[in-house]
CSV table of N, CA and C in Angstrom, one decimal:
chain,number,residue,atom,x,y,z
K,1,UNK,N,52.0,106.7,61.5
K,1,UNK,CA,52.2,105.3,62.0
K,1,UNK,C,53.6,104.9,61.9
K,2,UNK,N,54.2,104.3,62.6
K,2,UNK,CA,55.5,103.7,63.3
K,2,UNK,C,55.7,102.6,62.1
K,3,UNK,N,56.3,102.0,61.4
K,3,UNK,CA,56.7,100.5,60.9
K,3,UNK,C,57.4,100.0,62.2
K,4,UNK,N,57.4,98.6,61.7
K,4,UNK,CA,57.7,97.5,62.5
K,4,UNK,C,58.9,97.3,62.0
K,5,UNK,N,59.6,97.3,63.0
K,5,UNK,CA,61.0,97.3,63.0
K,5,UNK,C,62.4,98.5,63.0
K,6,UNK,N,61.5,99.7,63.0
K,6,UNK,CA,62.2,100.8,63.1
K,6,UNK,C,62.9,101.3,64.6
K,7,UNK,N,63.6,102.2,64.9
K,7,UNK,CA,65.0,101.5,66.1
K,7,UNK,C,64.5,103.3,66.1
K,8,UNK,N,64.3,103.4,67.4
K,8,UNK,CA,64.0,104.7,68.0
K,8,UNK,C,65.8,105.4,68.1
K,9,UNK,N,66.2,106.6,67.6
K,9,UNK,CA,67.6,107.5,67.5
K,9,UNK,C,67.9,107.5,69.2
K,10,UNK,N,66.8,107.8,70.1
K,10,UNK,CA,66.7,107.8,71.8
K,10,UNK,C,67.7,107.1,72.3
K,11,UNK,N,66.4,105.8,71.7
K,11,UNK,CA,67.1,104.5,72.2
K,11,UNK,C,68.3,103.7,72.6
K,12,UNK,N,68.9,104.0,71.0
K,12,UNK,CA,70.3,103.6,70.4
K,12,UNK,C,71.1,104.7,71.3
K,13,UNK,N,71.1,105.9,71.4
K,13,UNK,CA,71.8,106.5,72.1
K,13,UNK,C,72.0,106.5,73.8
K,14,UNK,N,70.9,106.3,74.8
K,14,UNK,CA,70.3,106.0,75.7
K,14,UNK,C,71.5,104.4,76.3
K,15,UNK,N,71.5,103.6,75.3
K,15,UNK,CA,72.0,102.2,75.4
K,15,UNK,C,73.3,102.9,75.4
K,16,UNK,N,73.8,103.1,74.0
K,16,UNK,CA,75.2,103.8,73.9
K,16,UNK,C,75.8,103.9,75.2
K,17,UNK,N,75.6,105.2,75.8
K,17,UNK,CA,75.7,106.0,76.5
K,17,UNK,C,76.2,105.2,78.2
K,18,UNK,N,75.1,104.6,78.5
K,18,UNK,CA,75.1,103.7,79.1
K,18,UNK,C,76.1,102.2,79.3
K,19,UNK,N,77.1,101.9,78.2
K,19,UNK,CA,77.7,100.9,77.7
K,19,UNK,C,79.0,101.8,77.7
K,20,UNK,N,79.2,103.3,77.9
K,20,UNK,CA,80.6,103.9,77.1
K,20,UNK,C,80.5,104.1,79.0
K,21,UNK,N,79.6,104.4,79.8
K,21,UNK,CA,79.3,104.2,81.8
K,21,UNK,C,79.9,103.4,82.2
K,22,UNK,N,79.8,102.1,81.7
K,22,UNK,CA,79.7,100.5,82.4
K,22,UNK,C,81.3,100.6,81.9
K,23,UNK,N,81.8,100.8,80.8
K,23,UNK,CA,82.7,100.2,80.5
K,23,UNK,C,83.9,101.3,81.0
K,24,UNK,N,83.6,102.5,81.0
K,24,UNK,CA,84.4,103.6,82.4
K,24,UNK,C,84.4,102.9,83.7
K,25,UNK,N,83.3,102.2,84.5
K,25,UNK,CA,83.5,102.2,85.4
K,25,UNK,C,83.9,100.7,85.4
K,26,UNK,N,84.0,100.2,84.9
K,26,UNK,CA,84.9,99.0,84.7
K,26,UNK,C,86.4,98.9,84.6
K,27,UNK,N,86.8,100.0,84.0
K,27,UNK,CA,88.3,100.0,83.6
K,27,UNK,C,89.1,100.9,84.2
K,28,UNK,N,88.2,102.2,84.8
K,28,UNK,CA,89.2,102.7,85.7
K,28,UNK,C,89.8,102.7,86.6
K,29,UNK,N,90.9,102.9,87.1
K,29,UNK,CA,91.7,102.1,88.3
K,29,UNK,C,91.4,103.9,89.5
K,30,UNK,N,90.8,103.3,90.8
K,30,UNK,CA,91.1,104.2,91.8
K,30,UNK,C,92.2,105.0,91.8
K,31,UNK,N,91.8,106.4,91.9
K,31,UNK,CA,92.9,107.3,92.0
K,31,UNK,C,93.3,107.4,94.0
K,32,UNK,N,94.3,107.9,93.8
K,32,UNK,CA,94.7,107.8,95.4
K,32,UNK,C,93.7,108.5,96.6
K,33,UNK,N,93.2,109.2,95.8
K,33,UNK,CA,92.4,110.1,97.0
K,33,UNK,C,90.9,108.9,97.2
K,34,UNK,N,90.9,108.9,96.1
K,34,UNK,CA,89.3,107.3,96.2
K,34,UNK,C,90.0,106.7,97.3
K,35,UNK,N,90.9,106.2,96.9
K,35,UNK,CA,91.6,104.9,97.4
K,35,UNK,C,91.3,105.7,99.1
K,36,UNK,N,92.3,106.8,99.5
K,36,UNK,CA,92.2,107.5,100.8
K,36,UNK,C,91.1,107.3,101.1
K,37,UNK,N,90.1,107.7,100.7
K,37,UNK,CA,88.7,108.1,100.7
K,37,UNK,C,88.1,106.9,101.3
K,38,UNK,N,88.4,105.4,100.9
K,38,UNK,CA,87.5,104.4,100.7
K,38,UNK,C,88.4,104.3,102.2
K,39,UNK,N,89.3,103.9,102.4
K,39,UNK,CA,89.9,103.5,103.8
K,39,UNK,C,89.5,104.5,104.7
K,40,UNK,N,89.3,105.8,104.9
K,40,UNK,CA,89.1,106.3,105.9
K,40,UNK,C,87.6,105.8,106.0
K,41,UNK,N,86.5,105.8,105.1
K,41,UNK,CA,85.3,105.7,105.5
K,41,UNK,C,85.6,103.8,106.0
K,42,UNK,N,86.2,103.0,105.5
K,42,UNK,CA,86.3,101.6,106.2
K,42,UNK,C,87.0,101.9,107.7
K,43,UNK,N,87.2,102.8,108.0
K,43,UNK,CA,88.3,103.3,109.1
K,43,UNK,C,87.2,103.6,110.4
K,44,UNK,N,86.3,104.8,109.6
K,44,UNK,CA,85.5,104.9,110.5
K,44,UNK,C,84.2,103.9,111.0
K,45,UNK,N,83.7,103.3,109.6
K,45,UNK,CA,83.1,101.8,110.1
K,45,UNK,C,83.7,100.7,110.7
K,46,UNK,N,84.6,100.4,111.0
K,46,UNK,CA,85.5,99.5,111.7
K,46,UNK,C,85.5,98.2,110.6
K,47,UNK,N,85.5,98.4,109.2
K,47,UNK,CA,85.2,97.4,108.3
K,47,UNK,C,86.6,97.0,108.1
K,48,UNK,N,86.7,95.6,108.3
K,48,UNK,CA,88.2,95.1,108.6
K,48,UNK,C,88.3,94.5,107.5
K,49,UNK,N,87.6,93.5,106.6
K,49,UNK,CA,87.8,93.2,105.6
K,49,UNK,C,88.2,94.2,104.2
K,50,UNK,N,87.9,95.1,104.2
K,50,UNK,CA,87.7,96.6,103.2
K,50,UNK,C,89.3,96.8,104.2
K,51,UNK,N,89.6,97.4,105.2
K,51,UNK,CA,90.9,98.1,105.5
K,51,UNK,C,92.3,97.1,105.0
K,52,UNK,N,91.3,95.7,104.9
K,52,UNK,CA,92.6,94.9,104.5
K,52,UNK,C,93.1,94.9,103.6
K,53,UNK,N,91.9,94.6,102.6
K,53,UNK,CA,91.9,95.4,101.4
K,53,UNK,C,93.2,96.2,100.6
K,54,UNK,N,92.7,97.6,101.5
K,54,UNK,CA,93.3,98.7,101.0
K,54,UNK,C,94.3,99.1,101.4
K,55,UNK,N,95.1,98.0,102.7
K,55,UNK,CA,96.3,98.3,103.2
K,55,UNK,C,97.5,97.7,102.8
K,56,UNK,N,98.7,98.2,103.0
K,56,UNK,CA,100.1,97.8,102.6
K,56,UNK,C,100.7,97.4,104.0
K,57,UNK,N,101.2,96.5,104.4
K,57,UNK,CA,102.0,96.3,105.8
K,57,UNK,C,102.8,95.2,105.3
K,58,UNK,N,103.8,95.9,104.5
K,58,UNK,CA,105.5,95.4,104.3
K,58,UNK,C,105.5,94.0,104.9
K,59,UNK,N,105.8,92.5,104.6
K,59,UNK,CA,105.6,91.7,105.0
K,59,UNK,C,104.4,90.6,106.0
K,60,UNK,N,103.5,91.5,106.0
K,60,UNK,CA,102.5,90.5,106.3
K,60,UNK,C,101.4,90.2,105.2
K,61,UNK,N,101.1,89.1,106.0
K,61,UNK,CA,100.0,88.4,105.2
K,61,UNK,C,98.8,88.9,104.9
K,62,UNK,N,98.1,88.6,104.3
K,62,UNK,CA,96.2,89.0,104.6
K,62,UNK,C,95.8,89.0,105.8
K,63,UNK,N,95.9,87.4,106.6
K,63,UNK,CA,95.9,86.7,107.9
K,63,UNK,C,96.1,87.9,108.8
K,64,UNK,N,97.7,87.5,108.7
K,64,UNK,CA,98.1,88.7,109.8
K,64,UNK,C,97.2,90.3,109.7
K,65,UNK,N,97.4,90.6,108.5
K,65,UNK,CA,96.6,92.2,108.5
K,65,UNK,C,95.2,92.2,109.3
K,66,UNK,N,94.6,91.1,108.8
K,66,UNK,CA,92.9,91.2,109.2
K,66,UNK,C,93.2,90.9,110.6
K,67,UNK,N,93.7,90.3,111.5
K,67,UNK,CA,94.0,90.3,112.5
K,67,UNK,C,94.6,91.4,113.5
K,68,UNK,N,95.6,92.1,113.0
K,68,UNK,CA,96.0,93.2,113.5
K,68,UNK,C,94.3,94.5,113.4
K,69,UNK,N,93.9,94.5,112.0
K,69,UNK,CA,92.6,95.5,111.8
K,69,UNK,C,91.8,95.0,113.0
K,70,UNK,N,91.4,93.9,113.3
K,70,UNK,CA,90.4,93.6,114.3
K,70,UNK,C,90.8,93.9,115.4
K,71,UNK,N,92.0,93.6,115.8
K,71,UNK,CA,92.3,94.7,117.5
K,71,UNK,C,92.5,95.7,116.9
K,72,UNK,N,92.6,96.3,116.4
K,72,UNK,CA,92.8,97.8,116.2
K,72,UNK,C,91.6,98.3,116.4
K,73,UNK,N,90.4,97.9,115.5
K,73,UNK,CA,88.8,98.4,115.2
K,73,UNK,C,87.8,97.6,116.2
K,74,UNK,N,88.3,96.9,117.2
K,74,UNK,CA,87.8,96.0,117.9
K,74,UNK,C,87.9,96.4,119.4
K,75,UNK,N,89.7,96.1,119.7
K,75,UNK,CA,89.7,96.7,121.6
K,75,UNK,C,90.4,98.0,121.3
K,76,UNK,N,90.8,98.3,120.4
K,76,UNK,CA,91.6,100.0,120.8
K,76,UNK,C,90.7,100.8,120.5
K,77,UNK,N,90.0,100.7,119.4
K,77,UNK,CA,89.3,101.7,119.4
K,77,UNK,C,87.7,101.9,118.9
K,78,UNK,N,87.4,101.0,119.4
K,78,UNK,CA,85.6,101.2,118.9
K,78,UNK,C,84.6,101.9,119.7
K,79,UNK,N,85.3,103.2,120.9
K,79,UNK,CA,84.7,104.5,121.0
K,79,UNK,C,85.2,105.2,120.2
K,80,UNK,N,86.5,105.1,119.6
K,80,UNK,CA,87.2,106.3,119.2
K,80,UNK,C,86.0,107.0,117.8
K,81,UNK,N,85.8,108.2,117.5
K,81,UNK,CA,84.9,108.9,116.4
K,81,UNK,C,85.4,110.0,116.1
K,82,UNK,N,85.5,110.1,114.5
K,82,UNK,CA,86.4,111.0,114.0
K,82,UNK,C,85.3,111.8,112.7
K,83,UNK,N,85.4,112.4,112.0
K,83,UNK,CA,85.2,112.9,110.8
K,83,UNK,C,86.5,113.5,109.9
K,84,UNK,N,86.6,113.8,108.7
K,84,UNK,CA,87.4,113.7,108.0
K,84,UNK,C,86.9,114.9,106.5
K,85,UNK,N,87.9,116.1,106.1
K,85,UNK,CA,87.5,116.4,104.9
K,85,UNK,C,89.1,116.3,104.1
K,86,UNK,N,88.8,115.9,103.0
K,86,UNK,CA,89.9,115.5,102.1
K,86,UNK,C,90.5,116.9,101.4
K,87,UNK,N,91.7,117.2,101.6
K,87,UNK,CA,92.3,118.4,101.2
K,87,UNK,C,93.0,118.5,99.9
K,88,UNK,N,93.2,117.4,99.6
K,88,UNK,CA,94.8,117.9,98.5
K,88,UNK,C,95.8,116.2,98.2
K,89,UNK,N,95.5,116.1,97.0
K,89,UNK,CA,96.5,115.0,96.8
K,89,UNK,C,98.1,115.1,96.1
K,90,UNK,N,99.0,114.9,96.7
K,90,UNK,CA,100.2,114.8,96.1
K,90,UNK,C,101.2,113.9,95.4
K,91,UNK,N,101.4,113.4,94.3
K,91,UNK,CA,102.4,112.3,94.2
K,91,UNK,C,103.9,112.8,93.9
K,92,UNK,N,104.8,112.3,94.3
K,92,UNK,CA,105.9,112.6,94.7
K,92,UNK,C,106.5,111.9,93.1
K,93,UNK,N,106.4,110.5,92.7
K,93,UNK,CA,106.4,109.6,91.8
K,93,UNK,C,105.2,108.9,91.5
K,94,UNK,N,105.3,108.0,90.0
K,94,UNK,CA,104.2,106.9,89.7
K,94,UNK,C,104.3,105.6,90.6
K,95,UNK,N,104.8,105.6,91.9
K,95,UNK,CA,104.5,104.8,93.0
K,95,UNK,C,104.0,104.9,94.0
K,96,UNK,N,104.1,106.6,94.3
K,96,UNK,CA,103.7,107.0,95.4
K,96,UNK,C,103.1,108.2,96.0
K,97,UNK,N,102.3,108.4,96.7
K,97,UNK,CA,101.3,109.7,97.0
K,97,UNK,C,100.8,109.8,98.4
K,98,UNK,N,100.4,111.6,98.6
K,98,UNK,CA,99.9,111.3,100.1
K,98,UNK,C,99.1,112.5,99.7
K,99,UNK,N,97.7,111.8,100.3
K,99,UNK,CA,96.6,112.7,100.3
K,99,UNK,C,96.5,113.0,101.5
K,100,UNK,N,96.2,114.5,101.7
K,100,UNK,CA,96.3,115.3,103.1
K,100,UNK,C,94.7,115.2,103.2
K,101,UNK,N,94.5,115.3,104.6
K,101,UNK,CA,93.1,115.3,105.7
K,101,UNK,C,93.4,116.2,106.3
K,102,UNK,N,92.1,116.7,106.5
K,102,UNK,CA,91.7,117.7,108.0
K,102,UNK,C,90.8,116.6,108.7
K,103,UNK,N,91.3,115.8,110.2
K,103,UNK,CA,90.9,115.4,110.7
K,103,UNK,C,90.4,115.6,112.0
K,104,UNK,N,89.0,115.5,112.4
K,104,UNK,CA,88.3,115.9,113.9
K,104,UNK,C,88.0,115.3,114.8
K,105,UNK,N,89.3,114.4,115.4
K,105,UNK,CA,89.0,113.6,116.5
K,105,UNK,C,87.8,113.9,117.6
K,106,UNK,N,87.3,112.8,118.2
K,106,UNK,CA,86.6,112.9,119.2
K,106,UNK,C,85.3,113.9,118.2
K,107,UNK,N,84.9,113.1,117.6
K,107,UNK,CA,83.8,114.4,116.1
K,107,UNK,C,82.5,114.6,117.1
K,108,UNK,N,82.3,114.1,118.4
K,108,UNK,CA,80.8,113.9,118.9
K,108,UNK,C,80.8,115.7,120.1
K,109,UNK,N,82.2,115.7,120.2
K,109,UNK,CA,82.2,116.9,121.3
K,109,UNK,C,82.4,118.4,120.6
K,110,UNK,N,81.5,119.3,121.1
K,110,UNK,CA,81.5,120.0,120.1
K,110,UNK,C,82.3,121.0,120.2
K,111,UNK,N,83.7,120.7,121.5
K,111,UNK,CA,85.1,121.8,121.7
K,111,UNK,C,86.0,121.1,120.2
K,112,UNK,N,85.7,120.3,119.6
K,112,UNK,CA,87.2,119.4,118.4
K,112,UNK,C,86.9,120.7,117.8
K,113,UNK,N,88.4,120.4,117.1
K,113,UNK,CA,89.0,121.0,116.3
K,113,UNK,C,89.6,120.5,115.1
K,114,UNK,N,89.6,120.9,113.8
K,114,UNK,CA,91.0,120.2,113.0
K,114,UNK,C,92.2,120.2,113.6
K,115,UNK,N,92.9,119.0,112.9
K,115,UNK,CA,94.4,118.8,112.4
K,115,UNK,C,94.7,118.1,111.1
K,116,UNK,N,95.4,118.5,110.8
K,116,UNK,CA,96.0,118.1,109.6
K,116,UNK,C,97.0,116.4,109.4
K,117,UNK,N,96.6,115.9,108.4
K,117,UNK,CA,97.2,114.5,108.5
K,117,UNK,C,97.2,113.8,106.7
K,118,UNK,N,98.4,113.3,107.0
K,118,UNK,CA,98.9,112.9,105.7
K,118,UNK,C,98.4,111.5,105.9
K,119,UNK,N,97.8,110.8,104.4
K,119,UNK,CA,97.8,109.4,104.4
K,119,UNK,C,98.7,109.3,103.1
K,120,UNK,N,99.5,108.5,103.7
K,120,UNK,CA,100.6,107.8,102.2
K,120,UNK,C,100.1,106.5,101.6
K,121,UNK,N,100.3,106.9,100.3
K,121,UNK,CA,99.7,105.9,99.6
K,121,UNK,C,100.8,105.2,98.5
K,122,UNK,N,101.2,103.7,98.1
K,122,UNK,CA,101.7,103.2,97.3
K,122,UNK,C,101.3,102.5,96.6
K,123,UNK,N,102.1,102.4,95.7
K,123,UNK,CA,101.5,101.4,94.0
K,123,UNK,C,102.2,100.3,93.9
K,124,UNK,N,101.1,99.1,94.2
K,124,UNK,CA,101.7,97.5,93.8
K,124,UNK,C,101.4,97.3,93.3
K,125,UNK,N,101.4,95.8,92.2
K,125,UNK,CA,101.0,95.2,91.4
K,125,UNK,C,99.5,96.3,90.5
K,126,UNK,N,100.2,97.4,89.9
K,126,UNK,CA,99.0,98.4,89.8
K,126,UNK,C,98.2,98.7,90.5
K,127,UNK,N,97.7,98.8,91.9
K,127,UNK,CA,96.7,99.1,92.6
K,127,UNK,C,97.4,99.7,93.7
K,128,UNK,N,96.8,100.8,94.4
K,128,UNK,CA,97.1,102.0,95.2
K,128,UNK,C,96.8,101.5,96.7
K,129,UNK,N,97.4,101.5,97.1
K,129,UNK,CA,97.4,101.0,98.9
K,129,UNK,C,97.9,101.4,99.7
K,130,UNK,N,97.2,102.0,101.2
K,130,UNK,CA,97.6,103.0,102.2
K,130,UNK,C,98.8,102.3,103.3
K,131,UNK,N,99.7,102.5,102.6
K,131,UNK,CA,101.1,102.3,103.5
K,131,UNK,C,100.8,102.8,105.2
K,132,UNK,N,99.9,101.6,105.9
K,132,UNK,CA,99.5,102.4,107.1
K,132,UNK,C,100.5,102.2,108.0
K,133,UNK,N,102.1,101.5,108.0
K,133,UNK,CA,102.9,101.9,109.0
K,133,UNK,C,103.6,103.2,109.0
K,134,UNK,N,103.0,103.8,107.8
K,134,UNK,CA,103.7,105.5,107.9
K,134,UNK,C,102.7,106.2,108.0
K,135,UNK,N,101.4,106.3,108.6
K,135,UNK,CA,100.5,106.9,108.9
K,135,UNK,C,101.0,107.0,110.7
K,136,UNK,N,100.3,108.9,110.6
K,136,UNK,CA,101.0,109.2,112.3
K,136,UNK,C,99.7,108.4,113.1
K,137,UNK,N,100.7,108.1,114.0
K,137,UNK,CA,99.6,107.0,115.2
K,137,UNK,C,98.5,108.2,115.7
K,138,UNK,N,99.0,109.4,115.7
K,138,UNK,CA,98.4,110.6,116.2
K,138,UNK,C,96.6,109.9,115.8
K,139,UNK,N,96.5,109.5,114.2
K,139,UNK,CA,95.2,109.8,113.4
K,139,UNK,C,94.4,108.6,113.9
K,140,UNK,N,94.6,107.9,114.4
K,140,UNK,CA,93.8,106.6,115.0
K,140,UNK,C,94.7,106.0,115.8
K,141,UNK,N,93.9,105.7,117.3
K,141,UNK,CA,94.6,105.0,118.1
K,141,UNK,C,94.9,103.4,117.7
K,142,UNK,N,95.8,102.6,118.2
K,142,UNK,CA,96.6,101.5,117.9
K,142,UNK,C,96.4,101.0,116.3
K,143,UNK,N,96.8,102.1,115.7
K,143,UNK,CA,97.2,101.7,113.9
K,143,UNK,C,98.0,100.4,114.1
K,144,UNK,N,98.0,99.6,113.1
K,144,UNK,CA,98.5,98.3,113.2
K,144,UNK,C,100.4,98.9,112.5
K,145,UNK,N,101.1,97.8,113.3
K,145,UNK,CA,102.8,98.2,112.8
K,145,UNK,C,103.3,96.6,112.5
């Protein structure tokens, strides 16, 4: 028989464990390919709030960005369909990096092919953001400038 008040070893550990999770996934900062990662999939959902997010456009505002993302994901390109496998991340410095894509334009026809495509990424106020006026126009039609 059990006493009352005895603390199962499971338990304590189970909790532990769980609390050393929460507190990783609280404190780590996106590494550049996440970061890549999270914009291409907001890229291919046409999620404009999320691309604003994660974008860098050298003097503009939020305003302006979410505005530019919405013609972008709105009249240029909301047939365009792509798929994407993440190849290789590089940082040059602790400011800056470009994770390379194999990208499959037009992903619904079954003649595509890969190409290869750099996304550059920089470091602001500590957080990683896709410098998309240096991304090739090639990778999505009417990228915002």
């Amino acid at each position: 028989m059990k006493r009352l008040g005895r603390v199962n070893l499971i338990l304590i550990l189970a909790v532990a464990g769980m609390a050393v999770i929460l507190a990783l996934m609280l404190f780590t900062k996106p590494s550049p390919t996440q970061v890549a990662n999270d914009f291409m999939v907001a890229l291919a959902k046409g999620d404009v709030p999320k691309l604003t997010e994660l974008s860098f456009l050298d003097g503009d505002d939020k305003a302006a960005m979410t505005k530019k993302w919405e013609y972008t994901t709105q009249v240029v390109g909301p047939h365009y369909h792509f798929r994407w496998l993440t190849v290789a991340e590089t940082q040059a410095d602790s400011n800056t990096a470009n994770v390379k894509i194999r990208l499959y334009r037009n992903s619904r026809n079954p003649g595509t092919y890969e190409e290869n495509f750099a996304v550059p990424l920089i470091q602001k106020d500590g957080r990683w953001l896709v410098d998309v006026r240096s991304i090739s126009r090639e990778l999505y039609p009417g990228l915002p400038r």
